[in-house]
């Protein structure tokens, strides 16, 4: 158990709909990261947080993507007006600053 | 920007033989390097890390990695491969701002 929970594990949505994923790390994890992974590729950095502060958002990320960590605990990743190209696994990872990060099991998104 | 490269998309090894999965890095300053493993439809699992100290780092499941500063490499090794080691392996580097960047991955096949 890595102490990082993600839900839902799987989401199928129609193109144009909004989806939200949630990540719950343990309380000691002040750093939280979101990555996107497509088949056969490595995790692609999306954004990360130090407590509730969003430190950086990837320049490759469309404005349709937004992430929050309102109280420095759980985080949400929202995708608005989904497109078929958004189909991927969305990974959350968390840890203590400067230390190892631990991943959740991921949330699969399929846009039809 | 710092980066890691995994030059092999796939590595095939017979069960019982030693295995090596290659990783090279490009960083400014001291590198913080990681190896993770991913099984099908799962999140990434932490195997080991190098921050400082001994060049040979031991990790989970009998894996180890050798840090070589002159060759800028951090190859993952195991003396005797098991069929259950078949998975996707990712090398990662921590950047100065604590962002963690992953390689594209190497698929390891252990042949019975």
PDB file of N, CA and C in Angstrom, chain B:
ATOM      1  N   UNK B   1      17.281  21.697 -19.213  1.00  0.00           N
ATOM      2  CA  UNK B   1      16.378  20.807 -18.466  1.00  0.00           C
ATOM      3  C   UNK B   1      17.043  19.451 -18.302  1.00  0.00           C
ATOM      4  N   UNK B   2      16.709  18.825 -17.187  1.00  0.00           N
ATOM      5  CA  UNK B   2      17.271  17.516 -16.927  1.00  0.00           C
ATOM      6  C   UNK B   2      16.426  16.457 -17.616  1.00  0.00           C
ATOM      7  N   UNK B   3      17.061  15.334 -17.932  1.00  0.00           N
ATOM      8  CA  UNK B   3      16.307  14.294 -18.624  1.00  0.00           C
ATOM      9  C   UNK B   3      16.948  12.943 -18.399  1.00  0.00           C
ATOM     10  N   UNK B   4      16.176  11.899 -18.713  1.00  0.00           N
ATOM     11  CA  UNK B   4      16.693  10.541 -18.712  1.00  0.00           C
ATOM     12  C   UNK B   4      16.353   9.906 -20.041  1.00  0.00           C
ATOM     13  N   UNK B   5      17.197   8.971 -20.466  1.00  0.00           N
ATOM     14  CA  UNK B   5      16.970   8.238 -21.704  1.00  0.00           C
ATOM     15  C   UNK B   5      17.080   6.753 -21.430  1.00  0.00           C
ATOM     16  N   UNK B   6      16.137   6.019 -21.971  1.00  0.00           N
ATOM     17  CA  UNK B   6      16.164   4.566 -21.888  1.00  0.00           C
ATOM     18  C   UNK B   6      16.285   4.069 -23.330  1.00  0.00           C
ATOM     19  N   UNK B   7      17.477   3.666 -23.718  1.00  0.00           N
ATOM     20  CA  UNK B   7      17.747   3.415 -25.137  1.00  0.00           C
ATOM     21  C   UNK B   7      17.074   2.170 -25.705  1.00  0.00           C
ATOM     22  N   UNK B   8      16.634   1.266 -24.845  1.00  0.00           N
ATOM     23  CA  UNK B   8      16.021   0.017 -25.318  1.00  0.00           C
ATOM     24  C   UNK B   8      14.524   0.022 -25.055  1.00  0.00           C
ATOM     25  N   UNK B   9      13.750  -0.223 -26.103  1.00  0.00           N
ATOM     26  CA  UNK B   9      12.302  -0.344 -25.903  1.00  0.00           C
ATOM     27  C   UNK B   9      11.964  -1.658 -25.215  1.00  0.00           C
ATOM     28  N   UNK B  10      12.747  -2.701 -25.526  1.00  0.00           N
ATOM     29  CA  UNK B  10      12.453  -4.026 -24.990  1.00  0.00           C
ATOM     30  C   UNK B  10      13.750  -4.766 -24.739  1.00  0.00           C
ATOM     31  N   UNK B  11      13.751  -5.542 -23.660  1.00  0.00           N
ATOM     32  CA  UNK B  11      14.889  -6.395 -23.325  1.00  0.00           C
ATOM     33  C   UNK B  11      14.355  -7.794 -23.057  1.00  0.00           C
ATOM     34  N   UNK B  12      14.968  -8.788 -23.682  1.00  0.00           N
ATOM     35  CA  UNK B  12      14.588 -10.192 -23.476  1.00  0.00           C
ATOM     36  C   UNK B  12      15.732 -10.917 -22.773  1.00  0.00           C
ATOM     37  N   UNK B  13      15.386 -11.639 -21.714  1.00  0.00           N
ATOM     38  CA  UNK B  13      16.392 -12.367 -20.935  1.00  0.00           C
ATOM     39  C   UNK B  13      15.822 -13.729 -20.574  1.00  0.00           C
ATOM     40  N   UNK B  14      16.646 -14.746 -20.620  1.00  0.00           N
ATOM     41  CA  UNK B  14      16.207 -16.072 -20.189  1.00  0.00           C
ATOM     42  C   UNK B  14      16.167 -16.139 -18.668  1.00  0.00           C
ATOM     43  N   UNK B  15      15.181 -16.856 -18.158  1.00  0.00           N
ATOM     44  CA  UNK B  15      15.059 -17.015 -16.713  1.00  0.00           C
ATOM     45  C   UNK B  15      16.343 -17.571 -16.127  1.00  0.00           C
ATOM     46  N   UNK B  16      16.762 -16.979 -15.013  1.00  0.00           N
ATOM     47  CA  UNK B  16      17.976 -17.430 -14.354  1.00  0.00           C
ATOM     48  C   UNK B  16      19.226 -16.672 -14.781  1.00  0.00           C
ATOM     49  N   UNK B  17      19.146 -15.991 -15.917  1.00  0.00           N
ATOM     50  CA  UNK B  17      20.292 -15.201 -16.371  1.00  0.00           C
ATOM     51  C   UNK B  17      20.290 -13.827 -15.733  1.00  0.00           C
ATOM     52  N   UNK B  18      21.435 -13.162 -15.702  1.00  0.00           N
ATOM     53  CA  UNK B  18      21.454 -11.780 -15.197  1.00  0.00           C
ATOM     54  C   UNK B  18      20.775 -10.842 -16.188  1.00  0.00           C
ATOM     55  N   UNK B  19      20.176  -9.786 -15.655  1.00  0.00           N
ATOM     56  CA  UNK B  19      19.528  -8.810 -16.519  1.00  0.00           C
ATOM     57  C   UNK B  19      20.067  -7.409 -16.252  1.00  0.00           C
ATOM     58  N   UNK B  20      20.035  -6.588 -17.303  1.00  0.00           N
ATOM     59  CA  UNK B  20      20.402  -5.180 -17.211  1.00  0.00           C
ATOM     60  C   UNK B  20      19.410  -4.368 -18.019  1.00  0.00           C
ATOM     61  N   UNK B  21      18.878  -3.327 -17.418  1.00  0.00           N
ATOM     62  CA  UNK B  21      18.022  -2.369 -18.115  1.00  0.00           C
ATOM     63  C   UNK B  21      18.736  -1.020 -18.042  1.00  0.00           C
ATOM     64  N   UNK B  22      18.971  -0.423 -19.206  1.00  0.00           N
ATOM     65  CA  UNK B  22      19.851   0.742 -19.268  1.00  0.00           C
ATOM     66  C   UNK B  22      19.117   2.069 -19.098  1.00  0.00           C
ATOM     67  N   UNK B  23      19.835   3.005 -18.482  1.00  0.00           N
ATOM     68  CA  UNK B  23      19.325   4.359 -18.319  1.00  0.00           C
ATOM     69  C   UNK B  23      20.517   5.308 -18.323  1.00  0.00           C
ATOM     70  N   UNK B  24      20.434   6.369 -19.101  1.00  0.00           N
ATOM     71  CA  UNK B  24      21.421   7.442 -19.042  1.00  0.00           C
ATOM     72  C   UNK B  24      20.708   8.734 -18.692  1.00  0.00           C
ATOM     73  N   UNK B  25      21.437   9.645 -18.095  1.00  0.00           N
ATOM     74  CA  UNK B  25      20.804  10.863 -17.613  1.00  0.00           C
ATOM     75  C   UNK B  25      21.592  12.084 -18.055  1.00  0.00           C
ATOM     76  N   UNK B  26      20.904  13.199 -18.017  1.00  0.00           N
ATOM     77  CA  UNK B  26      21.519  14.482 -18.311  1.00  0.00           C
ATOM     78  C   UNK B  26      21.025  15.457 -17.256  1.00  0.00           C
ATOM     79  N   UNK B  27      21.928  15.882 -16.365  1.00  0.00           N
ATOM     80  CA  UNK B  27      21.536  16.785 -15.287  1.00  0.00           C
ATOM     81  C   UNK B  27      22.616  17.833 -15.081  1.00  0.00           C
ATOM     82  N   UNK B  28      22.216  18.918 -14.455  1.00  0.00           N
ATOM     83  CA  UNK B  28      23.189  19.881 -13.961  1.00  0.00           C
ATOM     84  C   UNK B  28      23.204  19.733 -12.451  1.00  0.00           C
ATOM     85  N   UNK B  29      24.363  19.592 -11.888  1.00  0.00           N
ATOM     86  CA  UNK B  29      24.452  19.356 -10.453  1.00  0.00           C
ATOM     87  C   UNK B  29      24.378  17.879 -10.129  1.00  0.00           C
ATOM     88  N   UNK B  30      24.114  17.603  -8.866  1.00  0.00           N
ATOM     89  CA  UNK B  30      24.059  16.207  -8.418  1.00  0.00           C
ATOM     90  C   UNK B  30      22.730  15.571  -8.821  1.00  0.00           C
ATOM     91  N   UNK B  31      22.805  14.388  -9.414  1.00  0.00           N
ATOM     92  CA  UNK B  31      21.561  13.744  -9.863  1.00  0.00           C
ATOM     93  C   UNK B  31      20.867  12.988  -8.746  1.00  0.00           C
ATOM     94  N   UNK B  32      19.548  13.094  -8.738  1.00  0.00           N
ATOM     95  CA  UNK B  32      18.706  12.223  -7.912  1.00  0.00           C
ATOM     96  C   UNK B  32      17.980  11.303  -8.895  1.00  0.00           C
ATOM     97  N   UNK B  33      18.249  10.025  -8.820  1.00  0.00           N
ATOM     98  CA  UNK B  33      17.760   9.085  -9.835  1.00  0.00           C
ATOM     99  C   UNK B  33      16.920   7.992  -9.195  1.00  0.00           C
ATOM    100  N   UNK B  34      15.946   7.504  -9.945  1.00  0.00           N
ATOM    101  CA  UNK B  34      14.998   6.522  -9.446  1.00  0.00           C
ATOM    102  C   UNK B  34      14.739   5.455 -10.503  1.00  0.00           C
ATOM    103  N   UNK B  35      14.338   4.280 -10.024  1.00  0.00           N
ATOM    104  CA  UNK B  35      13.758   3.254 -10.875  1.00  0.00           C
ATOM    105  C   UNK B  35      12.406   2.857 -10.310  1.00  0.00           C
ATOM    106  N   UNK B  36      11.444   2.725 -11.254  1.00  0.00           N
ATOM    107  CA  UNK B  36      10.102   2.261 -10.906  1.00  0.00           C
ATOM    108  C   UNK B  36       9.739   1.104 -11.843  1.00  0.00           C
ATOM    109  N   UNK B  37       8.825   0.242 -11.382  1.00  0.00           N
ATOM    110  CA  UNK B  37       8.317  -0.851 -12.193  1.00  0.00           C
ATOM    111  C   UNK B  37       6.807  -0.725 -12.299  1.00  0.00           C
ATOM    112  N   UNK B  38       6.280  -1.109 -13.458  1.00  0.00           N
ATOM    113  CA  UNK B  38       4.832  -1.050 -13.671  1.00  0.00           C
ATOM    114  C   UNK B  38       4.346  -2.372 -14.251  1.00  0.00           C
ATOM    115  N   UNK B  39       3.373  -2.978 -13.564  1.00  0.00           N
ATOM    116  CA  UNK B  39       2.716  -4.170 -14.053  1.00  0.00           C
ATOM    117  C   UNK B  39       1.444  -3.757 -14.782  1.00  0.00           C
ATOM    118  N   UNK B  40       0.899  -4.614 -15.643  1.00  0.00           N
ATOM    119  CA  UNK B  40      -0.247  -4.233 -16.479  1.00  0.00           C
ATOM    120  C   UNK B  40      -1.402  -3.637 -15.683  1.00  0.00           C
ATOM    121  N   UNK B  41      -1.899  -2.515 -16.177  1.00  0.00           N
ATOM    122  CA  UNK B  41      -3.066  -1.833 -15.598  1.00  0.00           C
ATOM    123  C   UNK B  41      -2.860  -1.427 -14.139  1.00  0.00           C
ATOM    124  N   UNK B  42      -1.644  -1.188 -13.742  1.00  0.00           N
ATOM    125  CA  UNK B  42      -1.341  -0.772 -12.371  1.00  0.00           C
ATOM    126  C   UNK B  42      -0.558   0.532 -12.378  1.00  0.00           C
ATOM    127  N   UNK B  43      -0.466   1.162 -11.218  1.00  0.00           N
ATOM    128  CA  UNK B  43       0.401   2.325 -11.071  1.00  0.00           C
ATOM    129  C   UNK B  43       1.857   1.888 -10.990  1.00  0.00           C
ATOM    130  N   UNK B  44       2.737   2.879 -10.879  1.00  0.00           N
ATOM    131  CA  UNK B  44       4.166   2.588 -10.800  1.00  0.00           C
ATOM    132  C   UNK B  44       4.556   2.250  -9.360  1.00  0.00           C
ATOM    133  N   UNK B  45       5.446   1.270  -9.227  1.00  0.00           N
ATOM    134  CA  UNK B  45       5.947   0.900  -7.904  1.00  0.00           C
ATOM    135  C   UNK B  45       7.413   1.299  -7.801  1.00  0.00           C
ATOM    136  N   UNK B  46       7.775   1.907  -6.691  1.00  0.00           N
ATOM    137  CA  UNK B  46       9.146   2.331  -6.446  1.00  0.00           C
ATOM    138  C   UNK B  46      10.047   1.126  -6.215  1.00  0.00           C
ATOM    139  N   UNK B  47      11.207   1.106  -6.891  1.00  0.00           N
ATOM    140  CA  UNK B  47      12.180   0.028  -6.717  1.00  0.00           C
ATOM    141  C   UNK B  47      13.384   0.478  -5.910  1.00  0.00           C
ATOM    142  N   UNK B  48      14.000   1.598  -6.322  1.00  0.00           N
ATOM    143  CA  UNK B  48      15.195   2.074  -5.642  1.00  0.00           C
ATOM    144  C   UNK B  48      15.520   3.482  -6.104  1.00  0.00           C
ATOM    145  N   UNK B  49      16.463   4.102  -5.365  1.00  0.00           N
ATOM    146  CA  UNK B  49      16.870   5.466  -5.701  1.00  0.00           C
ATOM    147  C   UNK B  49      18.342   5.665  -5.390  1.00  0.00           C
ATOM    148  N   UNK B  50      18.939   6.620  -6.094  1.00  0.00           N
ATOM    149  CA  UNK B  50      20.286   7.084  -5.799  1.00  0.00           C
ATOM    150  C   UNK B  50      20.226   8.579  -5.511  1.00  0.00           C
ATOM    151  N   UNK B  51      20.773   8.947  -4.343  1.00  0.00           N
ATOM    152  CA  UNK B  51      20.886  10.370  -4.022  1.00  0.00           C
ATOM    153  C   UNK B  51      22.353  10.716  -3.823  1.00  0.00           C
ATOM    154  N   UNK B  52      23.015   9.966  -2.984  1.00  0.00           N
ATOM    155  CA  UNK B  52      24.423  10.172  -2.748  1.00  0.00           C
ATOM    156  C   UNK B  52      24.967   8.913  -2.092  1.00  0.00           C
ATOM    157  N   UNK B  53      26.301   8.805  -1.991  1.00  0.00           N
ATOM    158  CA  UNK B  53      26.855   7.652  -1.304  1.00  0.00           C
ATOM    159  C   UNK B  53      27.328   6.576  -2.248  1.00  0.00           C
ATOM    160  N   UNK B  54      27.143   5.323  -1.859  1.00  0.00           N
ATOM    161  CA  UNK B  54      27.627   4.194  -2.644  1.00  0.00           C
ATOM    162  C   UNK B  54      27.048   4.185  -4.039  1.00  0.00           C
ATOM    163  N   UNK B  55      27.902   3.842  -5.002  1.00  0.00           N
ATOM    164  CA  UNK B  55      27.437   3.826  -6.385  1.00  0.00           C
ATOM    165  C   UNK B  55      26.519   2.651  -6.678  1.00  0.00           C
ATOM    166  N   UNK B  56      26.581   1.601  -5.876  1.00  0.00           N
ATOM    167  CA  UNK B  56      25.700   0.452  -6.053  1.00  0.00           C
ATOM    168  C   UNK B  56      24.566   0.566  -5.041  1.00  0.00           C
ATOM    169  N   UNK B  57      23.369   0.687  -5.574  1.00  0.00           N
ATOM    170  CA  UNK B  57      22.190   0.871  -4.736  1.00  0.00           C
ATOM    171  C   UNK B  57      21.340  -0.391  -4.786  1.00  0.00           C
ATOM    172  N   UNK B  58      20.932  -0.875  -3.632  1.00  0.00           N
ATOM    173  CA  UNK B  58      20.080  -2.065  -3.585  1.00  0.00           C
ATOM    174  C   UNK B  58      18.638  -1.667  -3.350  1.00  0.00           C
ATOM    175  N   UNK B  59      17.729  -2.409  -3.982  1.00  0.00           N
ATOM    176  CA  UNK B  59      16.324  -2.071  -3.871  1.00  0.00           C
ATOM    177  C   UNK B  59      15.448  -3.279  -3.634  1.00  0.00           C
ATOM    178  N   UNK B  60      14.193  -3.135  -4.019  1.00  0.00           N
ATOM    179  CA  UNK B  60      13.200  -4.182  -3.786  1.00  0.00           C
ATOM    180  C   UNK B  60      13.366  -5.335  -4.769  1.00  0.00           C
ATOM    181  N   UNK B  61      12.856  -6.510  -4.381  1.00  0.00           N
ATOM    182  CA  UNK B  61      12.761  -7.697  -5.240  1.00  0.00           C
ATOM    183  C   UNK B  61      14.115  -8.146  -5.790  1.00  0.00           C
ATOM    184  N   UNK B  62      15.197  -7.844  -5.096  1.00  0.00           N
ATOM    185  CA  UNK B  62      16.516  -8.290  -5.526  1.00  0.00           C
ATOM    186  C   UNK B  62      17.169  -7.420  -6.588  1.00  0.00           C
ATOM    187  N   UNK B  63      16.527  -6.316  -6.941  1.00  0.00           N
ATOM    188  CA  UNK B  63      17.108  -5.407  -7.926  1.00  0.00           C
ATOM    189  C   UNK B  63      18.165  -4.510  -7.299  1.00  0.00           C
ATOM    190  N   UNK B  64      19.100  -4.092  -8.126  1.00  0.00           N
ATOM    191  CA  UNK B  64      20.103  -3.113  -7.742  1.00  0.00           C
ATOM    192  C   UNK B  64      20.394  -2.236  -8.943  1.00  0.00           C
ATOM    193  N   UNK B  65      21.022  -1.110  -8.701  1.00  0.00           N
ATOM    194  CA  UNK B  65      21.369  -0.210  -9.799  1.00  0.00           C
ATOM    195  C   UNK B  65      22.742   0.365  -9.533  1.00  0.00           C
ATOM    196  N   UNK B  66      23.483   0.562 -10.620  1.00  0.00           N
ATOM    197  CA  UNK B  66      24.843   1.071 -10.503  1.00  0.00           C
ATOM    198  C   UNK B  66      24.912   2.480 -11.076  1.00  0.00           C
ATOM    199  N   UNK B  67      25.273   3.423 -10.225  1.00  0.00           N
ATOM    200  CA  UNK B  67      25.442   4.810 -10.638  1.00  0.00           C
ATOM    201  C   UNK B  67      26.856   4.987 -11.161  1.00  0.00           C
ATOM    202  N   UNK B  68      26.994   5.525 -12.374  1.00  0.00           N
ATOM    203  CA  UNK B  68      28.301   5.755 -12.980  1.00  0.00           C
ATOM    204  C   UNK B  68      28.357   7.202 -13.448  1.00  0.00           C
ATOM    205  N   UNK B  69      29.075   8.024 -12.691  1.00  0.00           N
ATOM    206  CA  UNK B  69      29.082   9.456 -12.981  1.00  0.00           C
ATOM    207  C   UNK B  69      29.787   9.761 -14.306  1.00  0.00           C
ATOM    208  N   UNK B  70      30.884   9.078 -14.579  1.00  0.00           N
ATOM    209  CA  UNK B  70      31.651   9.378 -15.786  1.00  0.00           C
ATOM    210  C   UNK B  70      30.876   9.006 -17.057  1.00  0.00           C
ATOM    211  N   UNK B  71      30.051   7.984 -16.965  1.00  0.00           N
ATOM    212  CA  UNK B  71      29.247   7.566 -18.112  1.00  0.00           C
ATOM    213  C   UNK B  71      27.824   8.099 -18.034  1.00  0.00           C
ATOM    214  N   UNK B  72      27.534   8.865 -17.017  1.00  0.00           N
ATOM    215  CA  UNK B  72      26.175   9.408 -16.772  1.00  0.00           C
ATOM    216  C   UNK B  72      25.121   8.322 -16.957  1.00  0.00           C
ATOM    217  N   UNK B  73      25.336   7.204 -16.287  1.00  0.00           N
ATOM    218  CA  UNK B  73      24.405   6.083 -16.418  1.00  0.00           C
ATOM    219  C   UNK B  73      23.925   5.623 -15.046  1.00  0.00           C
ATOM    220  N   UNK B  74      22.777   4.969 -15.074  1.00  0.00           N
ATOM    221  CA  UNK B  74      22.167   4.432 -13.851  1.00  0.00           C
ATOM    222  C   UNK B  74      21.419   3.169 -14.263  1.00  0.00           C
ATOM    223  N   UNK B  75      22.177   2.120 -14.584  1.00  0.00           N
ATOM    224  CA  UNK B  75      21.585   0.896 -15.114  1.00  0.00           C
ATOM    225  C   UNK B  75      21.000   0.033 -13.995  1.00  0.00           C
ATOM    226  N   UNK B  76      19.854  -0.533 -14.279  1.00  0.00           N
ATOM    227  CA  UNK B  76      19.178  -1.436 -13.338  1.00  0.00           C
ATOM    228  C   UNK B  76      19.658  -2.868 -13.603  1.00  0.00           C
ATOM    229  N   UNK B  77      19.924  -3.609 -12.514  1.00  0.00           N
ATOM    230  CA  UNK B  77      20.471  -4.957 -12.686  1.00  0.00           C
ATOM    231  C   UNK B  77      19.818  -5.922 -11.706  1.00  0.00           C
ATOM    232  N   UNK B  78      19.913  -7.203 -12.095  1.00  0.00           N
ATOM    233  CA  UNK B  78      19.502  -8.274 -11.179  1.00  0.00           C
ATOM    234  C   UNK B  78      20.317  -9.501 -11.559  1.00  0.00           C
ATOM    235  N   UNK B  79      20.905 -10.184 -10.580  1.00  0.00           N
ATOM    236  CA  UNK B  79      21.815 -11.305 -10.888  1.00  0.00           C
ATOM    237  C   UNK B  79      21.130 -12.488 -11.557  1.00  0.00           C
ATOM    238  N   UNK B  80      19.863 -12.742 -11.194  1.00  0.00           N
ATOM    239  CA  UNK B  80      19.175 -13.916 -11.712  1.00  0.00           C
ATOM    240  C   UNK B  80      17.707 -13.566 -11.951  1.00  0.00           C
ATOM    241  N   UNK B  81      17.309 -13.533 -13.218  1.00  0.00           N
ATOM    242  CA  UNK B  81      15.964 -13.056 -13.560  1.00  0.00           C
ATOM    243  C   UNK B  81      14.901 -14.117 -13.269  1.00  0.00           C
ATOM    244  N   UNK B  82      13.727 -13.632 -12.877  1.00  0.00           N
ATOM    245  CA  UNK B  82      12.550 -14.468 -12.675  1.00  0.00           C
ATOM    246  C   UNK B  82      11.497 -14.111 -13.713  1.00  0.00           C
ATOM    247  N   UNK B  83      10.667 -15.077 -14.073  1.00  0.00           N
ATOM    248  CA  UNK B  83       9.583 -14.793 -15.020  1.00  0.00           C
ATOM    249  C   UNK B  83       8.696 -13.662 -14.490  1.00  0.00           C
ATOM    250  N   UNK B  84       8.512 -13.623 -13.181  1.00  0.00           N
ATOM    251  CA  UNK B  84       7.664 -12.599 -12.566  1.00  0.00           C
ATOM    252  C   UNK B  84       8.271 -11.195 -12.647  1.00  0.00           C
ATOM    253  N   UNK B  85       9.518 -11.081 -13.087  1.00  0.00           N
ATOM    254  CA  UNK B  85      10.129  -9.753 -13.283  1.00  0.00           C
ATOM    255  C   UNK B  85       9.664  -9.103 -14.576  1.00  0.00           C
ATOM    256  N   UNK B  86       8.970  -9.848 -15.413  1.00  0.00           N
ATOM    257  CA  UNK B  86       8.479  -9.299 -16.678  1.00  0.00           C
ATOM    258  C   UNK B  86       7.516  -8.142 -16.387  1.00  0.00           C
ATOM    259  N   UNK B  87       7.867  -6.970 -16.885  1.00  0.00           N
ATOM    260  CA  UNK B  87       7.079  -5.764 -16.597  1.00  0.00           C
ATOM    261  C   UNK B  87       7.690  -4.599 -17.374  1.00  0.00           C
ATOM    262  N   UNK B  88       7.132  -3.418 -17.130  1.00  0.00           N
ATOM    263  CA  UNK B  88       7.638  -2.193 -17.740  1.00  0.00           C
ATOM    264  C   UNK B  88       8.453  -1.445 -16.683  1.00  0.00           C
ATOM    265  N   UNK B  89       9.655  -1.018 -17.046  1.00  0.00           N
ATOM    266  CA  UNK B  89      10.559  -0.376 -16.094  1.00  0.00           C
ATOM    267  C   UNK B  89      10.852   1.054 -16.533  1.00  0.00           C
ATOM    268  N   UNK B  90      10.779   1.953 -15.544  1.00  0.00           N
ATOM    269  CA  UNK B  90      10.987   3.374 -15.827  1.00  0.00           C
ATOM    270  C   UNK B  90      12.113   3.926 -14.967  1.00  0.00           C
ATOM    271  N   UNK B  91      13.000   4.655 -15.616  1.00  0.00           N
ATOM    272  CA  UNK B  91      14.026   5.429 -14.952  1.00  0.00           C
ATOM    273  C   UNK B  91      13.508   6.865 -14.810  1.00  0.00           C
ATOM    274  N   UNK B  92      13.870   7.538 -13.720  1.00  0.00           N
ATOM    275  CA  UNK B  92      13.378   8.897 -13.504  1.00  0.00           C
ATOM    276  C   UNK B  92      14.456   9.741 -12.852  1.00  0.00           C
ATOM    277  N   UNK B  93      14.372  11.057 -13.075  1.00  0.00           N
ATOM    278  CA  UNK B  93      15.311  11.998 -12.470  1.00  0.00           C
ATOM    279  C   UNK B  93      14.538  13.117 -11.798  1.00  0.00           C
ATOM    280  N   UNK B  94      15.046  13.552 -10.658  1.00  0.00           N
ATOM    281  CA  UNK B  94      14.432  14.680  -9.966  1.00  0.00           C
ATOM    282  C   UNK B  94      15.130  15.963 -10.398  1.00  0.00           C
ATOM    283  N   UNK B  95      14.345  16.943 -10.862  1.00  0.00           N
ATOM    284  CA  UNK B  95      14.916  18.226 -11.243  1.00  0.00           C
ATOM    285  C   UNK B  95      15.089  19.102 -10.015  1.00  0.00           C
ATOM    286  N   UNK B  96      15.756  20.240 -10.192  1.00  0.00           N
ATOM    287  CA  UNK B  96      16.079  21.114  -9.055  1.00  0.00           C
ATOM    288  C   UNK B  96      14.834  21.614  -8.346  1.00  0.00           C
ATOM    289  N   UNK B  97      13.744  21.801  -9.105  1.00  0.00           N
ATOM    290  CA  UNK B  97      12.510  22.304  -8.487  1.00  0.00           C
ATOM    291  C   UNK B  97      11.641  21.167  -7.960  1.00  0.00           C
ATOM    292  N   UNK B  98      12.209  19.988  -7.840  1.00  0.00           N
ATOM    293  CA  UNK B  98      11.534  18.819  -7.268  1.00  0.00           C
ATOM    294  C   UNK B  98      10.540  18.182  -8.225  1.00  0.00           C
ATOM    295  N   UNK B  99      10.534  18.638  -9.483  1.00  0.00           N
ATOM    296  CA  UNK B  99       9.712  17.961 -10.483  1.00  0.00           C
ATOM    297  C   UNK B  99      10.429  16.670 -10.863  1.00  0.00           C
ATOM    298  N   UNK B 100       9.682  15.595 -11.068  1.00  0.00           N
ATOM    299  CA  UNK B 100      10.291  14.311 -11.396  1.00  0.00           C
ATOM    300  C   UNK B 100       9.888  13.913 -12.806  1.00  0.00           C
ATOM    301  N   UNK B 101      10.906  13.666 -13.638  1.00  0.00           N
ATOM    302  CA  UNK B 101      10.695  13.394 -15.056  1.00  0.00           C
ATOM    303  C   UNK B 101      11.069  11.937 -15.333  1.00  0.00           C
ATOM    304  N   UNK B 102      10.231  11.267 -16.132  1.00  0.00           N
ATOM    305  CA  UNK B 102      10.406   9.853 -16.416  1.00  0.00           C
ATOM    306  C   UNK B 102      10.887   9.604 -17.834  1.00  0.00           C
ATOM    307  N   UNK B 103      11.635   8.515 -17.986  1.00  0.00           N
ATOM    308  CA  UNK B 103      11.969   8.030 -19.313  1.00  0.00           C
ATOM    309  C   UNK B 103      10.771   7.368 -19.959  1.00  0.00           C
ATOM    310  N   UNK B 104      10.940   6.930 -21.192  1.00  0.00           N
ATOM    311  CA  UNK B 104       9.811   6.362 -21.932  1.00  0.00           C
ATOM    312  C   UNK B 104       9.543   4.913 -21.570  1.00  0.00           C
ATOM    313  N   UNK B 105      10.458   4.311 -20.825  1.00  0.00           N
ATOM    314  CA  UNK B 105      10.220   2.956 -20.354  1.00  0.00           C
ATOM    315  C   UNK B 105      10.892   1.881 -21.183  1.00  0.00           C
ATOM    316  N   UNK B 106      11.180   0.769 -20.540  1.00  0.00           N
ATOM    317  CA  UNK B 106      11.742  -0.422 -21.192  1.00  0.00           C
ATOM    318  C   UNK B 106      10.906  -1.622 -20.774  1.00  0.00           C
ATOM    319  N   UNK B 107      10.432  -2.365 -21.776  1.00  0.00           N
ATOM    320  CA  UNK B 107       9.647  -3.562 -21.470  1.00  0.00           C
ATOM    321  C   UNK B 107      10.606  -4.735 -21.315  1.00  0.00           C
ATOM    322  N   UNK B 108      10.540  -5.370 -20.159  1.00  0.00           N
ATOM    323  CA  UNK B 108      11.410  -6.497 -19.857  1.00  0.00           C
ATOM    324  C   UNK B 108      10.622  -7.798 -19.988  1.00  0.00           C
ATOM    325  N   UNK B 109      11.126  -8.704 -20.846  1.00  0.00           N
ATOM    326  CA  UNK B 109      10.518 -10.028 -21.009  1.00  0.00           C
ATOM    327  C   UNK B 109      11.490 -11.069 -20.475  1.00  0.00           C
ATOM    328  N   UNK B 110      11.039 -11.839 -19.500  1.00  0.00           N
ATOM    329  CA  UNK B 110      11.848 -12.934 -18.993  1.00  0.00           C
ATOM    330  C   UNK B 110      11.276 -14.219 -19.581  1.00  0.00           C
ATOM    331  N   UNK B 111      12.102 -14.921 -20.299  1.00  0.00           N
ATOM    332  CA  UNK B 111      11.660 -16.115 -21.030  1.00  0.00           C
ATOM    333  C   UNK B 111      11.890 -17.359 -20.193  1.00  0.00           C
ATOM    334  N   UNK B 112      10.839 -18.169 -20.009  1.00  0.00           N
ATOM    335  CA  UNK B 112      10.986 -19.371 -19.162  1.00  0.00           C
ATOM    336  C   UNK B 112      11.868 -20.421 -19.831  1.00  0.00           C
TER     337      UNK B 112
END
